[in-house]
Structure formats: structure tokens, C-alpha cells
């Protein structure tokens, strides 16, 4: 009995992650039918029903008779504070930030050497300060900032790394907001990176990017065991 309860809680958290972190299902979206979803999650339909019931009681999902299960259009983000952060979300963030730590300092280095003046101008124009100050989502601006730096390396394979950057930043922004961690350092970090890039100081940009990522790893407690 207890084992089944724990499993259904885990599945509820996985579904919550799909809604909040991955944005796989948006407010108003209908979930796949029981057969498809239970197969995707690798659990029985009974366990899936229990997990859905958990999210219904927390006003994340609603069941419309004869139509299916939907993400509520009026769900409150504060609802998610009743959950623990899904373990698979944080584990995924560990790996994603580790990959960023391996590649992004070098990306900043080569982008500083190779970016055209127009590219630097465009990167400088990407601002997340207003969103952070006004407590709005800054994920889009942060993804654009880092992906634009990657593109400025003029490496034809860099496009393959962009989805990793985007997923990492999206999860990072979610974790910052979920754990109420101050994100004000992101503003100064981005400015520091751009100061070095504008001065064409590749080593400085490399170090600034490394500091930026290490700070996030430390603030979000993402060190791998």
C-alpha cells in the first residue's frame, strides 16, 4: 500500500515536471488517454489514475466527463510549492549544467574572437534586467543571449548544442523561481561577459562565463555527488 502511494506521488511529480518545466502540456491542454500516458510513463493505469487524482486535488489538472483530463487553465503557480522538486528534474539539471561548464567557457572564448561587430551589437541588445527586476520570466531572453553567443563562434556544429543550452536555461530559471533563489547575479554576470567580449578579451570572456555557470551550480546546489 505504502509502496503504491509512493509510486503514484512520483508519477504525479513527473507529470508536474512535464507541465511546469518541460512545458509539454500547457494550461487548457488535454493529456493523452490513459493507455498512451501509462505506457509513456511505464506504470499501470491504476497508478496513473492515482497520480492524476493527486494533481486534481491540488488544482493542477481537471477531469471533464466524457472529454478527458486537462491542465487547468486557472492553475496557480503557488500550487507547485506543495510538491518537492521532482528528483529527475534536478538530476537532469546537474547533467545539463555540467555540459555547459565543459563547453560554454570555450564558446565565449571563440565567440569573442570571431563575432562580427553586428553580432556583438545584437548580443548587447538582449536584456533580461527588466524581466528579472519585475519578477517576470526571463527564460526567453537568457536562452537568446547564450544561443547568440554560441552562434557567434561560427562553428557549423554549434546548432546541435543549442537545444542543450535551451533546456538547461529553462530548467535553471524554473529552479531559481521554485526555490526562491536570488537571480540578481545573472544581470551582473551577463554584463561582465559582454564587457570582456566587447573589449575582445577572449580569456576574460572565458573566465566570466565559467564564473557565471559555477555560480548557478552553487546557488542551485547542483553539484553532482
XYZ file of C-alpha atoms in Angstrom:
225
model
C 0.000 0.000 0.000
C 2.732 2.455 1.013
C 4.833 1.448 -1.978
C 1.944 2.130 -4.355
C 1.356 5.512 -2.708
C 4.991 6.498 -3.131
C 4.948 5.466 -6.773
C 1.819 7.475 -7.504
C 3.412 10.504 -5.800
C 6.477 10.082 -8.015
C 4.311 9.872 -11.127
C 2.398 12.968 -10.026
C 5.706 14.824 -9.756
C 6.767 13.578 -13.192
C 3.520 14.885 -14.671
C 4.039 18.164 -12.850
C 7.521 18.393 -14.354
C 6.071 17.836 -17.842
C 3.679 20.728 -17.250
C 5.895 23.224 -15.435
C 9.459 22.520 -16.582
C 9.192 20.895 -19.996
C 6.054 22.846 -20.985
C 4.903 19.682 -22.728
C 1.320 20.365 -21.626
C 0.138 23.957 -21.323
C -2.899 25.367 -19.477
C -6.023 24.085 -21.234
C -4.217 21.192 -22.947
C -5.698 17.722 -22.886
C -3.479 14.889 -21.626
C -3.118 11.721 -23.717
C -5.561 8.945 -22.898
C -4.813 6.539 -20.058
C -3.413 3.799 -22.269
C -0.940 6.109 -24.047
C 0.138 8.007 -20.941
C 0.570 4.946 -18.718
C 2.701 3.356 -21.447
C 4.812 6.521 -21.807
C 5.400 6.717 -18.041
C 5.901 2.982 -17.638
C 3.253 2.479 -14.940
C -0.099 0.764 -14.604
C -3.311 2.621 -15.381
C -4.293 2.301 -11.697
C -1.112 4.096 -10.580
C -1.624 6.742 -13.268
C -5.182 7.369 -12.069
C -3.904 7.849 -8.517
C -1.273 10.316 -9.734
C -3.871 12.248 -11.712
C -6.123 12.326 -8.661
C -3.260 13.889 -6.657
C -2.887 16.664 -9.237
C -6.645 17.166 -9.410
C -6.825 17.736 -5.642
C -4.035 20.299 -5.979
C -5.916 22.122 -8.750
C -3.331 21.413 -11.454
C -5.488 19.029 -13.516
C -9.226 18.687 -14.022
C -11.274 15.795 -15.356
C -14.043 16.687 -17.788
C -16.539 13.861 -18.043
C -16.715 12.373 -21.494
C -13.808 14.541 -22.696
C -10.709 13.545 -20.727
C -8.122 15.045 -18.372
C -6.947 18.632 -18.900
C -4.398 21.004 -17.419
C -6.439 23.636 -15.591
C -6.449 26.992 -17.319
C -6.540 28.804 -13.991
C -3.911 26.889 -12.060
C -1.866 28.970 -9.635
C 1.913 28.637 -9.734
C 1.894 28.751 -5.922
C 0.267 25.316 -6.117
C 3.637 23.863 -7.052
C 5.125 24.808 -3.694
C 3.163 21.897 -2.217
C 5.429 19.499 -4.122
C 9.039 18.592 -3.729
C 11.140 19.322 -6.788
C 10.942 16.180 -8.912
C 14.245 14.313 -8.498
C 14.560 13.736 -12.244
C 14.334 17.487 -12.864
C 17.252 18.266 -10.597
C 19.274 15.314 -11.856
C 18.735 16.486 -15.402
C 19.812 19.977 -14.400
C 23.002 18.532 -12.850
C 23.993 16.946 -16.135
C 22.962 19.905 -18.277
C 24.943 22.406 -16.213
C 27.944 20.092 -16.240
C 27.856 20.040 -20.037
C 27.564 23.836 -20.054
C 30.569 24.110 -17.748
C 32.579 21.961 -20.161
C 31.625 23.838 -23.341
C 30.352 27.364 -22.668
C 33.569 28.983 -21.408
C 35.261 27.875 -24.653
C 32.229 29.056 -26.626
C 32.614 32.506 -25.051
C 36.322 32.433 -25.886
C 35.853 31.714 -29.605
C 32.792 33.937 -29.931
C 34.856 36.841 -28.594
C 37.480 36.245 -31.268
C 35.105 35.588 -34.166
C 31.932 37.632 -33.600
C 31.326 40.412 -36.071
C 30.635 43.907 -34.778
C 26.993 43.461 -35.823
C 26.741 40.218 -33.856
C 28.168 41.877 -30.763
C 25.688 44.694 -31.207
C 22.794 42.230 -31.338
C 24.019 40.310 -28.273
C 24.439 43.559 -26.322
C 20.825 44.422 -27.139
C 19.489 41.271 -25.422
C 18.415 42.409 -21.970
C 16.912 40.370 -19.146
C 17.227 43.061 -16.475
C 13.657 44.384 -16.764
C 12.155 40.892 -16.543
C 14.254 39.927 -13.511
C 13.633 43.237 -11.734
C 9.879 42.988 -12.345
C 9.850 39.285 -11.391
C 8.757 38.106 -14.828
C 10.055 35.073 -16.681
C 13.414 35.846 -18.267
C 13.981 32.411 -19.793
C 13.461 33.604 -23.377
C 15.990 36.431 -23.070
C 18.518 34.229 -21.276
C 18.238 31.494 -23.921
C 18.618 34.056 -26.703
C 21.661 35.578 -25.000
C 23.554 32.299 -24.648
C 22.498 30.875 -28.007
C 23.524 34.100 -29.769
C 26.982 33.819 -28.217
C 27.162 30.203 -29.413
C 26.175 31.231 -32.935
C 28.900 33.881 -32.927
C 31.542 31.121 -32.806
C 30.696 30.490 -36.489
C 31.040 26.757 -35.836
C 28.663 24.786 -38.043
C 28.073 22.131 -35.358
C 27.119 24.609 -32.657
C 23.450 24.369 -33.607
C 23.488 20.836 -32.182
C 24.396 22.200 -28.763
C 21.708 24.884 -28.715
C 18.880 22.549 -27.555
C 21.067 21.607 -24.571
C 21.585 25.283 -23.725
C 17.880 25.990 -24.073
C 16.781 23.066 -21.896
C 19.402 23.864 -19.257
C 18.392 27.519 -19.052
C 14.684 26.680 -18.956
C 15.218 24.269 -16.069
C 17.581 26.687 -14.344
C 15.039 29.512 -14.462
C 12.370 27.170 -13.069
C 14.636 26.082 -10.201
C 15.607 29.679 -9.372
C 11.939 30.603 -9.136
C 10.841 27.394 -7.400
C 13.495 27.607 -4.672
C 13.212 31.415 -4.377
C 16.929 31.853 -5.098
C 18.018 35.398 -5.903
C 18.747 35.768 -9.611
C 20.136 39.298 -9.445
C 23.680 37.997 -10.043
C 22.612 36.888 -13.520
C 22.311 40.540 -14.554
C 25.843 41.411 -13.418
C 27.265 38.155 -14.802
C 25.869 38.826 -18.278
C 27.187 42.386 -18.192
C 30.629 41.103 -17.174
C 30.658 38.588 -20.033
C 29.726 41.295 -22.523
C 32.321 43.747 -21.208
C 35.057 41.236 -21.977
C 33.538 40.341 -25.347
C 33.207 43.994 -26.338
C 36.881 44.503 -25.428
C 37.756 41.408 -27.496
C 39.301 39.881 -24.396
C 38.731 36.182 -25.091
C 40.383 34.894 -21.906
C 38.343 37.308 -19.820
C 35.086 36.243 -21.506
C 36.003 32.600 -20.947
C 36.614 33.196 -17.226
C 33.453 35.293 -16.869
C 31.327 32.566 -18.434
C 32.879 29.952 -16.170
C 32.159 32.099 -13.103
C 28.569 32.582 -14.302
C 27.898 28.855 -14.639
C 29.722 27.886 -11.435
C 27.702 30.485 -9.539
C 24.453 28.973 -10.843
C 25.607 25.455 -9.939
C 26.431 26.641 -6.421
C 23.236 28.673 -5.934
C 21.015 25.852 -7.188
C 23.018 23.204 -5.295
C 23.563 21.177 -8.444
C 26.946 19.671 -7.572
C 26.981 16.036 -8.652
C 27.716 13.503 -5.941
